[in-house]
Tab-separated table of N, CA and C in Angstrom:
chain	number	residue	atom	x	y	z
A	1	MET	N	3.064	-65.652	-7.831
A	1	MET	CA	1.971	-65.983	-8.712
A	1	MET	C	1.676	-64.826	-9.677
A	2	ILE	N	1.637	-63.606	-9.147
A	2	ILE	CA	1.388	-62.437	-9.989
A	2	ILE	C	2.524	-62.269	-10.993
A	3	PHE	N	3.758	-62.381	-10.505
A	3	PHE	CA	4.905	-62.226	-11.398
A	3	PHE	C	4.883	-63.288	-12.500
A	4	ASN	N	4.655	-64.536	-12.134
A	4	ASN	CA	4.660	-65.609	-13.128
A	4	ASN	C	3.583	-65.410	-14.181
A	5	THR	N	2.406	-64.958	-13.768
A	5	THR	CA	1.327	-64.686	-14.724
A	5	THR	C	1.717	-63.557	-15.667
A	6	LEU	N	2.221	-62.461	-15.104
A	6	LEU	CA	2.653	-61.333	-15.929
A	6	LEU	C	3.783	-61.741	-16.864
A	7	TYR	N	4.708	-62.535	-16.363
A	7	TYR	CA	5.846	-63.029	-17.141
A	7	TYR	C	5.373	-63.860	-18.331
A	8	ILE	N	4.494	-64.796	-18.096
A	8	ILE	CA	4.007	-65.672	-19.170
A	8	ILE	C	3.170	-64.896	-20.176
A	9	VAL	N	2.244	-64.088	-19.694
A	9	VAL	CA	1.343	-63.357	-20.589
A	9	VAL	C	2.107	-62.356	-21.451
A	10	SER	N	2.957	-61.543	-20.839
A	10	SER	CA	3.666	-60.519	-21.619
A	10	SER	C	4.674	-61.147	-22.582
A	11	SER	N	5.345	-62.204	-22.154
A	11	SER	CA	6.318	-62.859	-23.035
A	11	SER	C	5.638	-63.526	-24.215
A	12	LEU	N	4.562	-64.249	-23.953
A	12	LEU	CA	3.836	-64.893	-25.058
A	12	LEU	C	3.227	-63.862	-25.999
A	13	PHE	N	2.668	-62.797	-25.445
A	13	PHE	CA	2.097	-61.732	-26.268
A	13	PHE	C	3.157	-61.146	-27.195
A	14	ALA	N	4.339	-60.867	-26.658
A	14	ALA	CA	5.418	-60.304	-27.477
A	14	ALA	C	5.915	-61.312	-28.509
A	15	LEU	N	6.050	-62.561	-28.115
A	15	LEU	CA	6.553	-63.581	-29.041
A	15	LEU	C	5.566	-63.874	-30.167
A	16	ILE	N	4.274	-63.819	-29.879
A	16	ILE	CA	3.263	-64.169	-30.884
A	16	ILE	C	2.834	-62.961	-31.702
A	17	ARG	N	2.618	-61.818	-31.072
A	17	ARG	CA	2.040	-60.662	-31.747
A	17	ARG	C	3.014	-59.511	-31.980
A	18	GLY	N	4.212	-59.592	-31.429
A	18	GLY	CA	5.161	-58.497	-31.556
A	18	GLY	C	5.930	-58.527	-32.864
A	19	GLY	N	6.558	-57.396	-33.159
A	19	GLY	CA	7.478	-57.338	-34.277
A	19	GLY	C	8.811	-57.939	-33.865
A	20	ALA	N	9.777	-57.882	-34.746
A	20	ALA	CA	11.089	-58.473	-34.457
A	20	ALA	C	11.717	-57.890	-33.182
A	21	PRO	N	11.702	-56.560	-32.969
A	21	PRO	CA	12.307	-56.035	-31.737
A	21	PRO	C	11.599	-56.529	-30.470
A	22	GLU	N	10.278	-56.621	-30.524
A	22	GLU	CA	9.544	-57.096	-29.358
A	22	GLU	C	9.853	-58.573	-29.085
A	23	ARG	N	9.951	-59.363	-30.137
A	23	ARG	CA	10.291	-60.781	-29.948
A	23	ARG	C	11.700	-60.933	-29.396
A	24	ILE	N	12.638	-60.149	-29.921
A	24	ILE	CA	14.013	-60.203	-29.410
A	24	ILE	C	14.048	-59.739	-27.958
A	25	GLY	N	13.309	-58.678	-27.632
A	25	GLY	CA	13.238	-58.205	-26.255
A	25	GLY	C	12.677	-59.276	-25.330
A	26	ALA	N	11.638	-59.974	-25.777
A	26	ALA	CA	11.068	-61.059	-24.969
A	26	ALA	C	12.093	-62.169	-24.763
A	27	ILE	N	12.833	-62.506	-25.802
A	27	ILE	CA	13.850	-63.555	-25.683
A	27	ILE	C	14.947	-63.138	-24.706
A	28	ILE	N	15.348	-61.867	-24.753
A	28	ILE	CA	16.363	-61.365	-23.814
A	28	ILE	C	15.849	-61.479	-22.375
A	29	LEU	N	14.603	-61.064	-22.138
A	29	LEU	CA	14.041	-61.144	-20.793
A	29	LEU	C	13.887	-62.595	-20.340
A	30	ILE	N	13.395	-63.449	-21.218
A	30	ILE	CA	13.230	-64.864	-20.863
A	30	ILE	C	14.583	-65.479	-20.520
A	31	ALA	N	15.574	-65.215	-21.363
A	31	ALA	CA	16.915	-65.762	-21.102
A	31	ALA	C	17.464	-65.238	-19.783
A	32	GLY	N	17.292	-63.948	-19.532
A	32	GLY	CA	17.777	-63.369	-18.281
A	32	GLY	C	17.089	-63.953	-17.056
A	33	PHE	N	15.761	-64.083	-17.140
A	33	PHE	CA	15.023	-64.638	-16.002
A	33	PHE	C	15.399	-66.092	-15.771
A	34	GLN	N	15.538	-66.863	-16.842
A	34	GLN	CA	15.869	-68.289	-16.680
A	34	GLN	C	17.300	-68.465	-16.170
A	35	LEU	N	18.228	-67.714	-16.720
A	35	LEU	CA	19.609	-67.787	-16.217
A	35	LEU	C	19.676	-67.369	-14.754
A	36	SER	N	18.914	-66.358	-14.397
A	36	SER	CA	18.879	-65.913	-12.997
A	36	SER	C	18.377	-67.025	-12.084
A	37	ALA	N	17.367	-67.740	-12.532
A	37	ALA	CA	16.826	-68.837	-11.724
A	37	ALA	C	17.864	-69.936	-11.520
A	38	TRP	N	18.738	-70.134	-12.490
A	38	TRP	CA	19.757	-71.179	-12.381
A	38	TRP	C	20.924	-70.785	-11.481
A	39	VAL	N	21.258	-69.491	-11.447
A	39	VAL	CA	22.445	-69.069	-10.687
A	39	VAL	C	22.108	-68.438	-9.337
A	40	VAL	N	20.828	-68.355	-9.008
A	40	VAL	CA	20.416	-67.685	-7.781
A	40	VAL	C	20.988	-68.410	-6.555
A	41	GLU	N	21.342	-67.616	-5.572
A	41	GLU	CA	21.877	-68.145	-4.310
A	41	GLU	C	20.748	-68.812	-3.516
A	42	PRO	N	21.084	-69.743	-2.636
A	42	PRO	CA	20.060	-70.309	-1.743
A	42	PRO	C	19.434	-69.190	-0.896
A	43	MET	N	18.174	-69.338	-0.553
A	43	MET	CA	17.430	-68.273	0.125
A	43	MET	C	18.091	-67.809	1.415
A	44	HIS	N	18.719	-68.681	2.168
A	44	HIS	CA	19.320	-68.274	3.443
A	44	HIS	C	20.536	-67.370	3.248
A	45	SER	N	21.128	-67.351	2.071
A	45	SER	CA	22.284	-66.483	1.844
A	45	SER	C	22.026	-65.413	0.792
A	46	ARG	N	20.769	-65.272	0.357
A	46	ARG	CA	20.439	-64.263	-0.647
A	46	ARG	C	20.680	-62.859	-0.122
A	47	PHE	N	21.248	-62.020	-0.951
A	47	PHE	CA	21.423	-60.594	-0.691
A	47	PHE	C	22.299	-60.297	0.516
A	48	ALA	N	23.156	-61.237	0.920
A	48	ALA	CA	24.081	-61.011	2.029
A	48	ALA	C	25.345	-60.308	1.543
A	49	GLY	N	25.563	-60.273	0.277
A	49	GLY	CA	26.704	-59.621	-0.351
A	49	GLY	C	26.417	-59.549	-1.842
A	50	VAL	N	27.376	-59.130	-2.615
A	50	VAL	CA	27.177	-59.039	-4.060
A	50	VAL	C	26.993	-60.449	-4.618
A	51	GLU	N	25.939	-60.646	-5.358
A	51	GLU	CA	25.706	-61.922	-6.032
A	51	GLU	C	26.298	-61.799	-7.432
A	52	TRP	N	27.567	-62.142	-7.555
A	52	TRP	CA	28.298	-61.931	-8.800
A	52	TRP	C	27.700	-62.667	-9.998
A	53	PRO	N	27.228	-63.904	-9.861
A	53	PRO	CA	26.597	-64.545	-11.026
A	53	PRO	C	25.341	-63.797	-11.492
A	54	MET	N	24.551	-63.306	-10.544
A	54	MET	CA	23.357	-62.527	-10.904
A	54	MET	C	23.759	-61.198	-11.549
A	55	PHE	N	24.814	-60.591	-11.012
A	55	PHE	CA	25.324	-59.361	-11.616
A	55	PHE	C	25.720	-59.611	-13.071
A	56	ALA	N	26.401	-60.728	-13.335
A	56	ALA	CA	26.837	-61.056	-14.697
A	56	ALA	C	25.640	-61.262	-15.622
A	57	VAL	N	24.620	-61.950	-15.154
A	57	VAL	CA	23.417	-62.175	-15.970
A	57	VAL	C	22.743	-60.839	-16.278
A	58	ASP	N	22.583	-59.996	-15.274
A	58	ASP	CA	21.922	-58.706	-15.478
A	58	ASP	C	22.754	-57.776	-16.349
A	59	ALA	N	24.069	-57.824	-16.220
A	59	ALA	CA	24.937	-57.011	-17.081
A	59	ALA	C	24.846	-57.480	-18.529
A	60	ALA	N	24.789	-58.781	-18.747
A	60	ALA	CA	24.644	-59.308	-20.110
A	60	ALA	C	23.298	-58.914	-20.703
A	61	ALA	N	22.236	-58.950	-19.897
A	61	ALA	CA	20.918	-58.526	-20.371
A	61	ALA	C	20.933	-57.041	-20.726
A	62	PHE	N	21.614	-56.234	-19.906
A	62	PHE	CA	21.752	-54.815	-20.238
A	62	PHE	C	22.449	-54.635	-21.584
A	63	ALA	N	23.553	-55.336	-21.801
A	63	ALA	CA	24.301	-55.206	-23.053
A	63	ALA	C	23.426	-55.591	-24.244
A	64	ALA	N	22.678	-56.660	-24.119
A	64	ALA	CA	21.811	-57.099	-25.216
A	64	ALA	C	20.719	-56.065	-25.503
A	65	LEU	N	20.093	-55.525	-24.461
A	65	LEU	CA	19.050	-54.518	-24.661
A	65	LEU	C	19.634	-53.219	-25.224
A	66	TYR	N	20.825	-52.870	-24.786
A	66	TYR	CA	21.471	-51.661	-25.300
A	66	TYR	C	21.765	-51.804	-26.788
A	67	ILE	N	22.301	-52.942	-27.191
A	67	ILE	CA	22.574	-53.173	-28.615
A	67	ILE	C	21.269	-53.141	-29.408
A	68	LEU	N	20.219	-53.762	-28.877
A	68	LEU	CA	18.914	-53.713	-29.542
A	68	LEU	C	18.451	-52.272	-29.712
A	69	SER	N	18.652	-51.450	-28.692
A	69	SER	CA	18.211	-50.051	-28.763
A	69	SER	C	18.958	-49.256	-29.829
A	70	LEU	N	20.170	-49.675	-30.159
A	70	LEU	CA	20.957	-48.955	-31.159
A	70	LEU	C	20.504	-49.221	-32.590
A	71	VAL	N	19.888	-50.376	-32.826
A	71	VAL	CA	19.570	-50.749	-34.212
A	71	VAL	C	18.082	-50.741	-34.530
A	72	THR	N	17.234	-50.551	-33.543
A	72	THR	CA	15.800	-50.573	-33.797
A	72	THR	C	15.236	-49.161	-33.874
A	73	THR	N	14.046	-49.063	-34.448
A	73	THR	CA	13.354	-47.780	-34.528
A	73	THR	C	12.508	-47.517	-33.289
A	74	ARG	N	12.430	-48.471	-32.395
A	74	ARG	CA	11.596	-48.349	-31.200
A	74	ARG	C	12.361	-47.615	-30.094
A	75	TYR	N	11.589	-46.933	-29.230
A	75	TYR	CA	12.181	-46.239	-28.090
A	75	TYR	C	12.276	-47.124	-26.853
A	76	TRP	N	11.372	-48.071	-26.708
A	76	TRP	CA	11.299	-48.857	-25.483
A	76	TRP	C	12.581	-49.619	-25.163
A	77	PRO	N	13.375	-50.117	-26.143
A	77	PRO	CA	14.596	-50.822	-25.748
A	77	PRO	C	15.593	-49.930	-24.996
A	78	ALA	N	15.617	-48.643	-25.330
A	78	ALA	CA	16.512	-47.731	-24.609
A	78	ALA	C	16.058	-47.580	-23.162
A	79	TRP	N	14.749	-47.448	-22.956
A	79	TRP	CA	14.225	-47.345	-21.602
A	79	TRP	C	14.463	-48.642	-20.835
A	80	MET	N	14.231	-49.767	-21.518
A	80	MET	CA	14.422	-51.042	-20.847
A	80	MET	C	15.897	-51.282	-20.534
A	81	ALA	N	16.788	-50.852	-21.424
A	81	ALA	CA	18.226	-50.978	-21.161
A	81	ALA	C	18.616	-50.135	-19.949
A	82	ALA	N	18.044	-48.940	-19.831
A	82	ALA	CA	18.344	-48.082	-18.683
A	82	ALA	C	17.881	-48.739	-17.384
A	83	ILE	N	16.691	-49.325	-17.404
A	83	ILE	CA	16.196	-50.024	-16.216
A	83	ILE	C	17.096	-51.207	-15.891
A	84	GLN	N	17.497	-51.950	-16.937
A	84	GLN	CA	18.340	-53.118	-16.710
A	84	GLN	C	19.706	-52.710	-16.167
A	85	LEU	N	20.217	-51.567	-16.578
A	85	LEU	CA	21.470	-51.069	-16.025
A	85	LEU	C	21.304	-50.763	-14.534
A	86	CYS	N	20.172	-50.171	-14.165
A	86	CYS	CA	19.898	-49.928	-12.742
A	86	CYS	C	19.870	-51.241	-11.966
A	87	VAL	N	19.257	-52.264	-12.556
A	87	VAL	CA	19.203	-53.574	-11.904
A	87	VAL	C	20.610	-54.123	-11.720
A	88	ALA	N	21.408	-54.083	-12.787
A	88	ALA	CA	22.772	-54.624	-12.714
A	88	ALA	C	23.599	-53.867	-11.673
A	89	LEU	N	23.517	-52.545	-11.702
A	89	LEU	CA	24.314	-51.753	-10.762
A	89	LEU	C	23.821	-51.892	-9.319
A	90	SER	N	22.539	-52.202	-9.150
A	90	SER	CA	22.023	-52.352	-7.787
A	90	SER	C	22.647	-53.556	-7.084
A	91	HIS	N	23.150	-54.524	-7.849
A	91	HIS	CA	23.840	-55.650	-7.223
A	91	HIS	C	25.087	-55.174	-6.470
A	92	LEU	N	25.669	-54.091	-6.934
A	92	LEU	CA	26.878	-53.584	-6.288
A	92	LEU	C	26.588	-52.999	-4.903
A	93	SER	N	25.319	-52.775	-4.602
A	93	SER	CA	24.990	-52.311	-3.246
A	93	SER	C	25.367	-53.358	-2.208
A	94	GLY	N	25.512	-54.606	-2.639
A	94	GLY	CA	25.936	-55.662	-1.733
A	94	GLY	C	27.356	-55.486	-1.230
A	95	LEU	N	28.098	-54.566	-1.829
A	95	LEU	CA	29.451	-54.274	-1.351
A	95	LEU	C	29.423	-53.574	0.008
A	96	ARG	N	28.313	-52.943	0.317
A	96	ARG	CA	28.182	-52.248	1.600
A	96	ARG	C	27.517	-53.188	2.596
A	97	LEU	N	28.187	-53.447	3.682
A	97	LEU	CA	27.697	-54.411	4.660
A	97	LEU	C	26.452	-53.936	5.400
A	98	GLU	N	26.263	-52.620	5.474
A	98	GLU	CA	25.119	-52.117	6.234
A	98	GLU	C	23.820	-52.104	5.419
A	99	ILE	N	23.881	-52.502	4.150
A	99	ILE	CA	22.666	-52.565	3.329
A	99	ILE	C	21.769	-53.694	3.854
A	100	ILE	N	20.513	-53.375	4.038
A	100	ILE	CA	19.549	-54.358	4.517
A	100	ILE	C	19.237	-55.314	3.366
A	101	PRO	N	19.393	-56.619	3.565
A	101	PRO	CA	19.144	-57.578	2.482
A	101	PRO	C	17.773	-57.423	1.834
A	102	TRP	N	16.738	-57.117	2.622
A	102	TRP	CA	15.407	-56.940	2.064
A	102	TRP	C	15.379	-55.781	1.072
A	103	ALA	N	16.051	-54.685	1.407
A	103	ALA	CA	16.083	-53.523	0.512
A	103	ALA	C	16.833	-53.865	-0.776
A	104	TYR	N	17.942	-54.527	-0.657
A	104	TYR	CA	18.723	-54.963	-1.819
A	104	TYR	C	17.867	-55.844	-2.724
A	105	GLY	N	17.205	-56.823	-2.153
A	105	GLY	CA	16.371	-57.738	-2.920
A	105	GLY	C	15.207	-57.045	-3.599
A	106	THR	N	14.584	-56.112	-2.897
A	106	THR	CA	13.449	-55.386	-3.470
A	106	THR	C	13.884	-54.542	-4.657
A	107	VAL	N	14.990	-53.846	-4.514
A	107	VAL	CA	15.479	-53.003	-5.602
A	107	VAL	C	15.782	-53.842	-6.839
A	108	VAL	N	16.369	-55.000	-6.632
A	108	VAL	CA	16.712	-55.861	-7.761
A	108	VAL	C	15.455	-56.432	-8.410
A	109	ALA	N	14.483	-56.848	-7.614
A	109	ALA	CA	13.324	-57.570	-8.134
A	109	ALA	C	12.221	-56.677	-8.689
A	110	VAL	N	12.013	-55.513	-8.115
A	110	VAL	CA	10.847	-54.704	-8.490
A	110	VAL	C	10.899	-54.245	-9.953
A	111	TRP	N	12.082	-54.059	-10.493
A	111	TRP	CA	12.201	-53.588	-11.867
A	111	TRP	C	11.725	-54.615	-12.887
A	112	ALA	N	11.746	-55.893	-12.539
A	112	ALA	CA	11.287	-56.930	-13.465
A	112	ALA	C	9.819	-56.719	-13.831
A	113	TYR	N	9.010	-56.301	-12.865
A	113	TYR	CA	7.595	-56.039	-13.146
A	113	TYR	C	7.457	-54.916	-14.168
A	114	ALA	N	8.212	-53.843	-13.966
A	114	ALA	CA	8.141	-52.702	-14.880
A	114	ALA	C	8.552	-53.104	-16.293
A	115	MET	N	9.576	-53.922	-16.412
A	115	MET	CA	10.039	-54.322	-17.747
A	115	MET	C	9.024	-55.220	-18.446
A	116	LEU	N	8.344	-56.079	-17.715
A	116	LEU	CA	7.325	-56.926	-18.328
A	116	LEU	C	6.128	-56.104	-18.789
A	117	VAL	N	5.724	-55.139	-17.989
A	117	VAL	CA	4.634	-54.247	-18.396
A	117	VAL	C	5.063	-53.440	-19.623
A	118	MET	N	6.295	-52.961	-19.617
A	118	MET	CA	6.814	-52.197	-20.746
A	118	MET	C	6.810	-53.035	-22.025
A	119	LEU	N	7.189	-54.291	-21.935
A	119	LEU	CA	7.191	-55.179	-23.098
A	119	LEU	C	5.773	-55.382	-23.633
A	120	ALA	N	4.814	-55.568	-22.747
A	120	ALA	CA	3.422	-55.740	-23.172
A	120	ALA	C	2.903	-54.477	-23.854
A	121	ILE	N	3.195	-53.319	-23.298
A	121	ILE	CA	2.754	-52.054	-23.902
A	121	ILE	C	3.436	-51.849	-25.251
A	122	ALA	N	4.719	-52.171	-25.343
A	122	ALA	CA	5.441	-52.028	-26.615
A	122	ALA	C	4.823	-52.915	-27.694
A	123	THR	N	4.441	-54.113	-27.324
A	123	THR	CA	3.817	-55.021	-28.285
A	123	THR	C	2.451	-54.492	-28.699
A	124	TRP	N	1.692	-54.007	-27.747
A	124	TRP	CA	0.387	-53.425	-28.049
A	124	TRP	C	0.520	-52.228	-28.986
A	125	ARG	N	1.514	-51.358	-28.724
A	125	ARG	CA	1.746	-50.190	-29.593
A	125	ARG	C	2.170	-50.621	-30.995
A	126	HIS	N	2.967	-51.679	-31.099
A	126	HIS	CA	3.350	-52.213	-32.406
A	126	HIS	C	2.101	-52.639	-33.179
A	127	ARG	N	1.196	-53.339	-32.500
A	127	ARG	CA	-0.046	-53.778	-33.151
A	127	ARG	C	-0.871	-52.578	-33.591
A	128	GLN	N	-0.896	-51.503	-32.808
A	128	GLN	CA	-1.616	-50.286	-33.184
A	128	GLN	C	-1.032	-49.673	-34.447
A	129	ARG	N	0.304	-49.594	-34.530
A	129	ARG	CA	0.947	-49.007	-35.715
A	129	ARG	C	0.684	-49.850	-36.960
A	130	ILE	N	0.675	-51.152	-36.813
A	130	ILE	CA	0.361	-52.024	-37.945
A	130	ILE	C	-1.061	-51.757	-38.426
A	131	ARG	N	-2.022	-51.656	-37.500
A	131	ARG	CA	-3.416	-51.379	-37.883
A	131	ARG	C	-3.561	-50.004	-38.522
A	132	ARG	N	-2.871	-49.025	-37.967
A	132	ARG	CA	-3.030	-47.661	-38.450
A	132	ARG	C	-2.317	-47.405	-39.775
A	133	TYR	N	-1.078	-47.859	-39.893
A	133	TYR	CA	-0.267	-47.534	-41.068
A	133	TYR	C	-0.047	-48.708	-42.016
A	134	GLY	N	-0.374	-49.898	-41.569
A	134	GLY	CA	-0.157	-51.075	-42.397
A	134	GLY	C	1.263	-51.603	-42.345
A	135	THR	N	2.146	-50.869	-41.700
A	135	THR	CA	3.545	-51.267	-41.572
A	135	THR	C	4.123	-50.652	-40.304
A	136	ASP	N	5.192	-51.228	-39.848
A	136	ASP	CA	5.899	-50.700	-38.683
A	136	ASP	C	7.365	-51.085	-38.830
A	137	PRO	N	8.168	-50.233	-39.488
A	137	PRO	CA	9.580	-50.586	-39.697
A	137	PRO	C	10.276	-50.870	-38.365
A	138	ALA	N	10.968	-52.001	-38.317
A	138	ALA	CA	11.590	-52.435	-37.075
A	138	ALA	C	13.009	-51.918	-36.915
A	139	TRP	N	13.721	-51.750	-38.015
A	139	TRP	CA	15.156	-51.453	-37.954
A	139	TRP	C	15.441	-50.108	-38.597
A	140	CYS	N	16.442	-49.424	-38.100
A	140	CYS	CA	16.750	-48.078	-38.591
A	140	CYS	C	17.080	-48.086	-40.077
A	141	TRP	N	17.650	-49.149	-40.600
A	141	TRP	CA	17.993	-49.191	-42.026
A	141	TRP	C	16.764	-49.399	-42.901
A	142	GLU	N	15.608	-49.683	-42.322
A	142	GLU	CA	14.370	-49.817	-43.097
A	142	GLU	C	13.663	-48.483	-43.299
A	143	LEU	N	14.098	-47.451	-42.600
A	143	LEU	CA	13.482	-46.132	-42.737
A	143	LEU	C	13.960	-45.472	-44.026
A	144	PRO	N	13.117	-44.621	-44.629
A	144	PRO	CA	13.544	-43.913	-45.847
A	144	PRO	C	14.777	-43.050	-45.574
A	145	LEU	N	15.615	-42.905	-46.576
A	145	LEU	CA	16.840	-42.118	-46.426
A	145	LEU	C	16.540	-40.688	-46.006
A	146	ALA	N	15.500	-40.079	-46.589
A	146	ALA	CA	15.159	-38.700	-46.243
A	146	ALA	C	14.800	-38.590	-44.767
A	147	TYR	N	14.072	-39.533	-44.251
A	147	TYR	CA	13.688	-39.521	-42.837
A	147	TYR	C	14.921	-39.649	-41.956
A	148	ARG	N	15.843	-40.549	-42.317
A	148	ARG	CA	17.066	-40.714	-41.535
A	148	ARG	C	17.934	-39.469	-41.591
A	149	ALA	N	17.779	-38.653	-42.649
A	149	ALA	CA	18.563	-37.430	-42.778
A	149	ALA	C	17.921	-36.254	-42.050
A	150	GLY	N	16.725	-36.446	-41.488
A	150	GLY	CA	16.106	-35.395	-40.696
A	150	GLY	C	14.840	-34.810	-41.271
A	151	ALA	N	14.385	-35.303	-42.417
A	151	ALA	CA	13.145	-34.787	-43.006
A	151	ALA	C	11.951	-35.313	-42.219
A	152	PRO	N	10.828	-34.613	-42.297
A	152	PRO	CA	9.611	-35.157	-41.687
A	152	PRO	C	9.264	-36.490	-42.346
A	153	HIS	N	8.420	-37.278	-41.699
A	153	HIS	CA	8.124	-38.618	-42.215
A	153	HIS	C	7.530	-38.593	-43.614
A	154	ASP	N	6.863	-37.499	-44.002
A	154	ASP	CA	6.288	-37.428	-45.345
A	154	ASP	C	7.020	-36.415	-46.234
A	155	GLY	N	8.136	-35.891	-45.750
A	155	GLY	CA	8.851	-34.860	-46.498
A	155	GLY	C	10.001	-35.407	-47.316
A	156	HIS	N	10.579	-34.513	-48.090
A	156	HIS	CA	11.719	-34.885	-48.914
A	156	HIS	C	12.801	-33.827	-48.745
A	157	LEU	N	14.027	-34.223	-48.877
A	157	LEU	CA	15.154	-33.313	-48.788
A	157	LEU	C	15.769	-33.144	-50.164
A	158	ASP	N	16.260	-31.919	-50.426
A	158	ASP	CA	17.000	-31.723	-51.682
A	158	ASP	C	18.440	-32.166	-51.472
A	159	ILE	N	19.261	-31.945	-52.465
A	159	ILE	CA	20.647	-32.415	-52.428
A	159	ILE	C	21.451	-31.776	-51.293
A	160	ALA	N	21.051	-30.565	-50.877
A	160	ALA	CA	21.760	-29.874	-49.798
A	160	ALA	C	21.212	-30.238	-48.420
A	161	GLY	N	20.184	-31.099	-48.369
A	161	GLY	CA	19.630	-31.525	-47.099
A	161	GLY	C	18.528	-30.619	-46.587
A	162	ARG	N	18.002	-29.713	-47.459
A	162	ARG	CA	16.903	-28.828	-47.047
A	162	ARG	C	15.569	-29.476	-47.375
A	163	ASN	N	14.570	-29.221	-46.531
A	163	ASN	CA	13.236	-29.758	-46.748
A	163	ASN	C	12.614	-29.054	-47.938
A	164	VAL	N	12.190	-29.783	-48.955
A	164	VAL	CA	11.624	-29.176	-50.163
A	164	VAL	C	10.138	-28.928	-50.030
A	165	ASN	N	9.511	-29.350	-48.943
A	165	ASN	CA	8.064	-29.141	-48.753
A	165	ASN	C	7.760	-27.786	-48.139
A	166	THR	N	8.776	-27.067	-47.679
A	166	THR	CA	8.492	-25.792	-47.015
A	166	THR	C	8.656	-24.644	-47.956
């Protein structure tokens, strides 16, 4: 019940009030959670070994979040991709027969809460930047050339790449 509430609230918040990266992140999480629900093993055999379909879903979600982190100006996709990689790799713990199924399941499931909270905070921070600055560039190619070259956000670089404000 708690997870479903957090899932619905954070996803809707990101989809309605988030910028493009937050909406894409919400879509990645929604797709991952829904695909997971479709491929999940029956409860009596859960976490008895590697759940390869779940591993594939989590690995695909990691790849999508990683690609998002490469093209956006936000930091949260990199953190979320790192968490998702931990989730995907934790499925491999099923290769060890002495792993307690409860521990395997907890490690896989607990990170979903953190990612939903992270998505809600990212959306809230996006709304703050919009209120404060009137804009919030979503993609690295939307940033000024001087900023991408290493100048401060309000600075300018000369032809040699030196800051002309100092």
